[in-house]
Short mmCIF file of C-alpha atoms in Angstrom, two decimals:
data_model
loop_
_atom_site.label_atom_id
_atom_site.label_comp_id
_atom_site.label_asym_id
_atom_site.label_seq_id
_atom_site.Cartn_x
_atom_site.Cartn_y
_atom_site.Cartn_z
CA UNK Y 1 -31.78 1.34 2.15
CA UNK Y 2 -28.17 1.71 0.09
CA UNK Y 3 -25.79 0.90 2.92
CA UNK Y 4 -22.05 2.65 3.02
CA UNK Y 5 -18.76 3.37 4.08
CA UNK Y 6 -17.69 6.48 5.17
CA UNK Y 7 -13.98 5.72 3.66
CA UNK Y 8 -10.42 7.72 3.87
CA UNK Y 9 -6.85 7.26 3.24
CA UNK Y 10 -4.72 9.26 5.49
CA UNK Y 11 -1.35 10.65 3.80
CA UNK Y 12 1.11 12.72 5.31
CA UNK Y 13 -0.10 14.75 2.32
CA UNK Y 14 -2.96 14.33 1.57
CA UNK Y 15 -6.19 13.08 2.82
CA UNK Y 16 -8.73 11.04 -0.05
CA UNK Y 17 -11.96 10.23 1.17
CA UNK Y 18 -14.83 8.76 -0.51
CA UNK Y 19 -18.49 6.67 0.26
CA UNK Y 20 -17.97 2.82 -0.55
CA UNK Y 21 -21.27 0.80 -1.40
CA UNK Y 22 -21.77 -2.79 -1.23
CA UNK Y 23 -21.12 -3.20 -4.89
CA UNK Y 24 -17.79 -2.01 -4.59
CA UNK Y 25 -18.77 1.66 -5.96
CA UNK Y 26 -16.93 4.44 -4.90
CA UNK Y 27 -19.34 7.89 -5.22
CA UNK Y 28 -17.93 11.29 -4.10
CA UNK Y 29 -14.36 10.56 -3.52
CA UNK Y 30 -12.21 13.73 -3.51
CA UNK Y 31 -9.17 14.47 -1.30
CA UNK Y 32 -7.74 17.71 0.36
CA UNK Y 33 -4.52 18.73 1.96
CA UNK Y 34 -3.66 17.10 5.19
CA UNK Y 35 -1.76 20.59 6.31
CA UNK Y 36 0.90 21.60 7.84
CA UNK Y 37 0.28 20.57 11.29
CA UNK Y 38 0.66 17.49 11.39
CA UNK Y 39 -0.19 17.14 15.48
CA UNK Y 40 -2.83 14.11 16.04
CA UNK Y 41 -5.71 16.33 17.45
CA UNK Y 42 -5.51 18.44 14.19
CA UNK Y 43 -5.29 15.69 11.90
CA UNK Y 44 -7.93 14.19 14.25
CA UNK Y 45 -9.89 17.52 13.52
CA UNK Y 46 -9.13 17.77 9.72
CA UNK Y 47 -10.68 14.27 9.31
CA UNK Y 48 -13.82 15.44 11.28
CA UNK Y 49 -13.94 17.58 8.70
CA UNK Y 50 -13.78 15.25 5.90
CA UNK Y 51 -16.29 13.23 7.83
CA UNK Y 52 -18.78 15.95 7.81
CA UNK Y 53 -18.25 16.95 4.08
CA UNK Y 54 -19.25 12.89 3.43
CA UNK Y 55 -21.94 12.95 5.47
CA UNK Y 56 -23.67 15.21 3.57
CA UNK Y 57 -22.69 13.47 0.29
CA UNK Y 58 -24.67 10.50 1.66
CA UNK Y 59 -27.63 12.54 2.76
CA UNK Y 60 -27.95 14.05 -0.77
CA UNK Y 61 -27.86 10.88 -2.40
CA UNK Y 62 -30.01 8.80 0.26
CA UNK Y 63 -27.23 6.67 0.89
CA UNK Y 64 -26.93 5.16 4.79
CA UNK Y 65 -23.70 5.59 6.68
CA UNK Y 66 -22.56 2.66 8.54
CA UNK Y 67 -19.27 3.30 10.25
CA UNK Y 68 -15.94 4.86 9.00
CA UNK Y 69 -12.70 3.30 7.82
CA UNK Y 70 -9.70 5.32 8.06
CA UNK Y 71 -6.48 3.27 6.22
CA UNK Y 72 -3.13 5.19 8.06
CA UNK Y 73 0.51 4.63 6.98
CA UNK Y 74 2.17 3.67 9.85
CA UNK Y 75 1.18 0.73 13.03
CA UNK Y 76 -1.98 -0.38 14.06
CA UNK Y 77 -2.53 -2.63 16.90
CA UNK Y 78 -4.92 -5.84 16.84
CA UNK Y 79 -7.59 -3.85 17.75
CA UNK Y 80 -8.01 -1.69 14.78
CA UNK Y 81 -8.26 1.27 17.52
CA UNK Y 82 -4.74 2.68 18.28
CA UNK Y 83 -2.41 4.20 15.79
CA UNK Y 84 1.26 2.35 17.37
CA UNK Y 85 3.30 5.30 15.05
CA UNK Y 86 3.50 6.56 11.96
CA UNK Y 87 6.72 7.65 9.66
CA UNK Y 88 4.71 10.91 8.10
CA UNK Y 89 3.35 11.70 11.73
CA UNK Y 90 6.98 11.77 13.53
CA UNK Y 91 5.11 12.64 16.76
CA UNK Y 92 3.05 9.96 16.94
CA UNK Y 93 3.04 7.44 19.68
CA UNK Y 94 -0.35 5.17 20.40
CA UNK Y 95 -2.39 7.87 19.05
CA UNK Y 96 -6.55 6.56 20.10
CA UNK Y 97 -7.69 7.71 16.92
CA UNK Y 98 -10.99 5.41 16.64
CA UNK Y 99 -12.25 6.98 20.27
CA UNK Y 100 -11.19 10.45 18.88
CA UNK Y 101 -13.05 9.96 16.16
CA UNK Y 102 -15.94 8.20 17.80
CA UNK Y 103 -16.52 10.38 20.34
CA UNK Y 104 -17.46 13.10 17.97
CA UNK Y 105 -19.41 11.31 14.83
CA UNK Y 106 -21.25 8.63 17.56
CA UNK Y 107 -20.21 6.00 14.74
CA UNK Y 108 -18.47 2.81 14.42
CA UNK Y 109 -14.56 3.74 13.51
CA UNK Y 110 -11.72 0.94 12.55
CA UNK Y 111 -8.05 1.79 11.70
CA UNK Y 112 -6.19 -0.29 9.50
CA UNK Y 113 -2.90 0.12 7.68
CA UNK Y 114 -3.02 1.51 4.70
CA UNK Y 115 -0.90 -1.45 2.53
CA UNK Y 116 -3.68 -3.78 4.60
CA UNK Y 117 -6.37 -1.98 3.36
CA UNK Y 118 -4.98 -1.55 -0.25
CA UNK Y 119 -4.47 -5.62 -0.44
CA UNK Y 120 -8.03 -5.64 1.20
CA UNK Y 121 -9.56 -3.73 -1.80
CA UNK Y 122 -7.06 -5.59 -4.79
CA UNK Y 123 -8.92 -8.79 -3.34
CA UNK Y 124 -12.24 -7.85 -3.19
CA UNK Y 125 -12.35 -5.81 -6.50
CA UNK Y 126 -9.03 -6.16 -8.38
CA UNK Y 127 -5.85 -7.91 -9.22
CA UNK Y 128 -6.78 -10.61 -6.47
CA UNK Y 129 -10.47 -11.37 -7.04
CA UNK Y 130 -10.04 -14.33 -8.45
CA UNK Y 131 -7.85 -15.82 -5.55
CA UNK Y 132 -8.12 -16.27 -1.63
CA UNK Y 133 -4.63 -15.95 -1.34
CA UNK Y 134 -2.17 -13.15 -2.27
CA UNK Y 135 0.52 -10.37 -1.28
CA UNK Y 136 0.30 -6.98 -1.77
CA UNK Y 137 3.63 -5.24 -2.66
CA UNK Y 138 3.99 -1.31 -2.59
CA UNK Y 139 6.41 -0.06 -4.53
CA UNK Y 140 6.80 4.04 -4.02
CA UNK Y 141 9.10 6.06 -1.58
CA UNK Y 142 9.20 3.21 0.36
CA UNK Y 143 8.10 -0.47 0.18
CA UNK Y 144 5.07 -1.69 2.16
CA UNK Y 145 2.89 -4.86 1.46
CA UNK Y 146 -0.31 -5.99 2.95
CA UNK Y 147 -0.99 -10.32 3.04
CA UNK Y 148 -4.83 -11.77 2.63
CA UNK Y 149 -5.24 -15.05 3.52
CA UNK Y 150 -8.50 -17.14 3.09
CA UNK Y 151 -10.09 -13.85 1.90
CA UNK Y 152 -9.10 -11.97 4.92
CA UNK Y 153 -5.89 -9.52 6.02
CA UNK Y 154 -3.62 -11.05 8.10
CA UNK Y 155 -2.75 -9.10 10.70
CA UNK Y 156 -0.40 -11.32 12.85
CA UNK Y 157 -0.35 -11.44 16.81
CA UNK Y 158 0.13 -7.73 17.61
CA UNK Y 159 -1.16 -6.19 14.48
CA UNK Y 160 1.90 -5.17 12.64
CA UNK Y 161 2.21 -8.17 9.99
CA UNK Y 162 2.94 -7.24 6.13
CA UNK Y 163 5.75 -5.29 6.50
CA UNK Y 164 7.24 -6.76 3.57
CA UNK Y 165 9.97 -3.63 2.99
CA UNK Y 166 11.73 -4.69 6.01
CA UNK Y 167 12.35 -8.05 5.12
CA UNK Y 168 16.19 -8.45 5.01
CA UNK Y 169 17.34 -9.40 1.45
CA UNK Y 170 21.38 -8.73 1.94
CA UNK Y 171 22.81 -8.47 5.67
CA UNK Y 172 25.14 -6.15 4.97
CA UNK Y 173 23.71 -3.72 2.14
CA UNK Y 174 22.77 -0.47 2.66
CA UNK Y 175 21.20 0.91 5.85
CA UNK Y 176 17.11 1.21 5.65
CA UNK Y 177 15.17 3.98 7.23
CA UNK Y 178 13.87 1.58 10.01
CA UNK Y 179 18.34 1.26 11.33
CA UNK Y 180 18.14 -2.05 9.86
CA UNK Y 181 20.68 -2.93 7.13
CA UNK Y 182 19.50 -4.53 3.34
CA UNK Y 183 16.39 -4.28 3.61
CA UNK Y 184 13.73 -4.75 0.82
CA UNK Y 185 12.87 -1.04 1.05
CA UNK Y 186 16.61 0.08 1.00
CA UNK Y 187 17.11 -1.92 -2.08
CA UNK Y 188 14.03 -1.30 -4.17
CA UNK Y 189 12.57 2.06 -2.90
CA UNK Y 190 12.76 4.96 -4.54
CA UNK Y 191 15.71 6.13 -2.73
CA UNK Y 192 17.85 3.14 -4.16
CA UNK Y 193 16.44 3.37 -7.84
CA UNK Y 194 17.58 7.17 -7.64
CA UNK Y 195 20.97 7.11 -6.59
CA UNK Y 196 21.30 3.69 -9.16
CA UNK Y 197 20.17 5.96 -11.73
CA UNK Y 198 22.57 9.29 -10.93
CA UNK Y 199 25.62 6.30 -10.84
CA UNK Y 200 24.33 5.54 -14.27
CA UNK Y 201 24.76 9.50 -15.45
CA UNK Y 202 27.58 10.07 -13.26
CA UNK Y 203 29.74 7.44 -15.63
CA UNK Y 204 28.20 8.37 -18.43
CA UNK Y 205 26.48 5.01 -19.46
CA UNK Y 206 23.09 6.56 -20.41
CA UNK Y 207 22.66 10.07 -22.65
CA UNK Y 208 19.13 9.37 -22.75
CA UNK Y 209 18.35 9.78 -18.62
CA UNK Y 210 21.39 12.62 -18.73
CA UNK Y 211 19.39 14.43 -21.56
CA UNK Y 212 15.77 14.14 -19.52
CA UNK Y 213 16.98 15.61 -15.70
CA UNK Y 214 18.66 18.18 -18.52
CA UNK Y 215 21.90 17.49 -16.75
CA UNK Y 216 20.85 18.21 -13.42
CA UNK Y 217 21.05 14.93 -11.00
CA UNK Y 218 18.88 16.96 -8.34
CA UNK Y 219 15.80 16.66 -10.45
CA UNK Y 220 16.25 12.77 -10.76
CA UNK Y 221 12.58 10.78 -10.37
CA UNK Y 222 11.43 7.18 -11.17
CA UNK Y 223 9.77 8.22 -13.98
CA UNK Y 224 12.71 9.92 -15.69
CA UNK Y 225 13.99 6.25 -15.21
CA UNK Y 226 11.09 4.64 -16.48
CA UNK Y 227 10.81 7.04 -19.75
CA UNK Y 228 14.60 5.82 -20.35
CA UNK Y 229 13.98 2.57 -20.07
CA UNK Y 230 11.42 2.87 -21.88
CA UNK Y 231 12.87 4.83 -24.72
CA UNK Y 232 15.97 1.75 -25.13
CA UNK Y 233 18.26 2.57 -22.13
CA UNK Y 234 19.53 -0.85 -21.47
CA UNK Y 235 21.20 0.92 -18.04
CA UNK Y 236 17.80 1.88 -16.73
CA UNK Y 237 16.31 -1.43 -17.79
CA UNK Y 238 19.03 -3.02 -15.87
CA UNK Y 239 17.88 -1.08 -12.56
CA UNK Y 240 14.57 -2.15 -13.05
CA UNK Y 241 15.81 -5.70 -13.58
CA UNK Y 242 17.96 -5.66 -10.49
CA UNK Y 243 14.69 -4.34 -8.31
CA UNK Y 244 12.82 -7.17 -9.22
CA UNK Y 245 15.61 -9.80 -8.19
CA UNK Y 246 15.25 -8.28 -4.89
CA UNK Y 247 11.56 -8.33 -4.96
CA UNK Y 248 12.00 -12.12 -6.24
CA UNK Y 249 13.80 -13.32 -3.57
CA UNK Y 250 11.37 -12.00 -0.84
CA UNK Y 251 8.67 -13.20 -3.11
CA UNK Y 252 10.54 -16.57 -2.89
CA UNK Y 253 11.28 -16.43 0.87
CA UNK Y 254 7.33 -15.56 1.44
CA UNK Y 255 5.85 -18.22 -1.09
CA UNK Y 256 7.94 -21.14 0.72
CA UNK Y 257 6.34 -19.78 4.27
CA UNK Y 258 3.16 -18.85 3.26
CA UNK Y 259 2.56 -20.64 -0.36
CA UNK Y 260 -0.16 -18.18 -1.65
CA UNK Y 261 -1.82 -17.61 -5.20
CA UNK Y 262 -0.53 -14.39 -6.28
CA UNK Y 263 1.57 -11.50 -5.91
CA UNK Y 264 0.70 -8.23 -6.75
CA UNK Y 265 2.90 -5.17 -7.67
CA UNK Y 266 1.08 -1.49 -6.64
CA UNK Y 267 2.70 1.62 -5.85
CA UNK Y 268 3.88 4.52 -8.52
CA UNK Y 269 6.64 2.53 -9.43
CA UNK Y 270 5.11 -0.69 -10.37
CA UNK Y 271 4.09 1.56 -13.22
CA UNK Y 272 7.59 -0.29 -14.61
CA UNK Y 273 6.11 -3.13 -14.51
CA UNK Y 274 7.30 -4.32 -17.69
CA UNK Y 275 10.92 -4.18 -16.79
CA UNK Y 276 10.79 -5.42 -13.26
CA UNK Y 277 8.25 -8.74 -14.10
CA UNK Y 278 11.10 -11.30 -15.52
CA UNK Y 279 13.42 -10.71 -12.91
CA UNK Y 280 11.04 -11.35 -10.28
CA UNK Y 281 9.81 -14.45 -11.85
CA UNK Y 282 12.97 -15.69 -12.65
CA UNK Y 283 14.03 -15.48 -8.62
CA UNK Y 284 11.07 -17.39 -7.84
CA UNK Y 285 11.90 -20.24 -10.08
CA UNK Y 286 15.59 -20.09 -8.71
CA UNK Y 287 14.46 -20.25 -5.00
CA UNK Y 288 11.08 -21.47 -4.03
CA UNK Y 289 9.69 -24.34 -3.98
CA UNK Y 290 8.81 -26.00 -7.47
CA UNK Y 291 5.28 -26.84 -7.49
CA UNK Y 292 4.57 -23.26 -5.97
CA UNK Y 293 7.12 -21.47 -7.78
CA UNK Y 294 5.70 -22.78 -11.32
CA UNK Y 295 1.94 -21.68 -10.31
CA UNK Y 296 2.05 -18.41 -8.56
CA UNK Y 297 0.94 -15.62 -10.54
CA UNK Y 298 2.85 -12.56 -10.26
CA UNK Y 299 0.87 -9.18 -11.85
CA UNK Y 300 0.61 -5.42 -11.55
CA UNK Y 301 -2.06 -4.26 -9.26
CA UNK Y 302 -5.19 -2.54 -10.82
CA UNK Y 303 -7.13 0.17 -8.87
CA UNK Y 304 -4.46 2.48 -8.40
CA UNK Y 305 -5.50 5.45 -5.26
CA UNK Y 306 -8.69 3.19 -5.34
CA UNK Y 307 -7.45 0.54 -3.71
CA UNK Y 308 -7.10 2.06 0.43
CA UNK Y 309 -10.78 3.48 -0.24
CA UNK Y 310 -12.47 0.12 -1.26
CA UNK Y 311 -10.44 -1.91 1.24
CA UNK Y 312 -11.57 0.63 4.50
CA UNK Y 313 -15.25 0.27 2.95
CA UNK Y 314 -15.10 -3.41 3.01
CA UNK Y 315 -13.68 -3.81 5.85
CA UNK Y 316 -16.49 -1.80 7.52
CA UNK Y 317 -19.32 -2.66 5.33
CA UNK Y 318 -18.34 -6.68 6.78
CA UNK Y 319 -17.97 -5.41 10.53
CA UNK Y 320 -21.44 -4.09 10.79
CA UNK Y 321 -23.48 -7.36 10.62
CA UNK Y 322 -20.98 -8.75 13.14
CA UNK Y 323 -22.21 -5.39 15.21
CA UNK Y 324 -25.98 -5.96 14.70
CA UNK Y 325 -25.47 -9.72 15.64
CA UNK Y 326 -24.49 -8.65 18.81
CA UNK Y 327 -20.40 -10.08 18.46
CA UNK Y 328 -18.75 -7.15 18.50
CA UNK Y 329 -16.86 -6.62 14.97
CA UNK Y 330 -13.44 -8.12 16.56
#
């Protein structure tokens, strides 16, 4: 018998699914639209969908279905059942996913976040195998972060720890998506990098990034930033710099608290890697604790759209035997 996990990432775009083994192996992953409708009971339905198309993936390659792992981006309470809300899903208020979902496949469902579940996977196969310890930092439109400790996601009292973008880094900077003000998130998204990066054109300080949007500020993306920096612009090296003194200092602020192993960097944009890396490293020297501060490891996250996939298959694929031994999974 070749156990799995019926796996999927929910996106307000897109939905990837996949089977996860015990190895770690990831066979038939593919994703499709999430649609237009973004109501819960036809998301709810759309994923019933994706659940059937993986079922028969199994069945053709005798592989086992356990349960099904579904990584959202938005709230989950403690009991991995209840979807709290969700930014792509404006509607969405305690949506029972897992009994929507349940009631229709007759299997084992668990929610998690999907920065949880990302960390989850890093740890068991990637940046953070070789540590119990570590934080997960997303670095895209937004800023999430998922935190493993002894091995295992910590989820705090009501379910909603790891928010790590929402950590306030300077009281009065600019106002964050959540109505909070200076936020990690409002400082380091993609939204901040952007309108850095059109100040940068708009006084004429790099030719380079003016020449790639081909004049047009409108068309401005991280990667048009990265592919200056990367081509000498010291003006889009210093936004990458000043992102990672804000991702320092929370780095900082969370190895004083929390005093883990490692940090790692995911997300599109920690594709800059390179130019973010000394910045943060330097903050954490300036600000945490010495001992820590000179043996964390800080590095760039390694399975890519991998990582929300392996982390909802281990996270079911180590529920089950607490299921079969009669406790329950919780």
């Amino acid at each position: 018998m070749n156990p799995v996990a019926l796996t999927i990432d929910l996106g307000g775009t897109d939905i990837k699914a996949g089977l996860v083994d015990a190895s770690g192996a990831i066979h038939d992953d593919f994703r499709v639209p999430t649609g237009d409708d973004l109501g819960a009971e036809t998301v709810a339905a759309r994923i019933m969908e994706v659940i059937g198309s993986l079922n028969s993936k199994a069945a053709l390659r005798g592989l086992f279905p356990q349960g099904i792992g579904i990584g959202v981006p938005g709230g989950v309470y403690e009991d991995r059942a209840t979807i709290s809300q969700a930014p792509n899903f404006p509607a969405w208020r305690d949506v029972p996913m897992k009994s929507l979902i349940e009631k229709q496949t007759g299997m084992p469902v668990l929610l998690d976040n999907d920065a949880n579940l990302a960390a989850l996977g890093e740890s068991w196969m990637g940046a953070g195998l070789d540590v119990d310890s570590m934080i997960l930092f997303t670095l895209g439109t937004g800023v999430g972060g998922g935190v493993i400790l002894d091995g295992e996601i910590w989820r705090g009292a009501w379910g909603m720890a790891g928010e790590i973008g929402h950590v306030t880094v300077d009281p009065g900077g600019p106002q964050c998506g959540c109505g909070n003000h200076g936020c990690l998130e409002a400082l380091a998204g993609k939204k901040a990098l952007i309108e850095a990066a059109i100040s940068v054109v708009a006084e004429n300080r790099s030719p380079i990034l003016q020449n790639l949007i081909e004049g047009d500020a409108a068309l401005m993306n991280p990667k048009h930033i990265y592919d200056a920096a990367k081509a000498g612009c010291e003006a889009c090296r210093q936004i990458f710099a000043a992102m990672g003194e804000n991702i320092g200092i929370v780095c900082a602020s969370l190895l004083n608290v929390l005093c883990v192993e490692k940090f790692v960097l995911g997300g599109g944009i920690s594709g800059a890697f390179e130019f973010i890396i000394d910045s943060v490293n330097r903050e954490i020297l300036k600000r945490a604790y010495r001992i820590p501060a000179s043996r964390v490891r800080v590095e760039k996250a390694v399975l890519g759209n991998r990582a929300g996939l392996l982390g909802a298959g281990k996270m079911i694929l180590d529920y089950m035997p607490a299921i079969n031994n009669g406790r329950g999974g919780q």
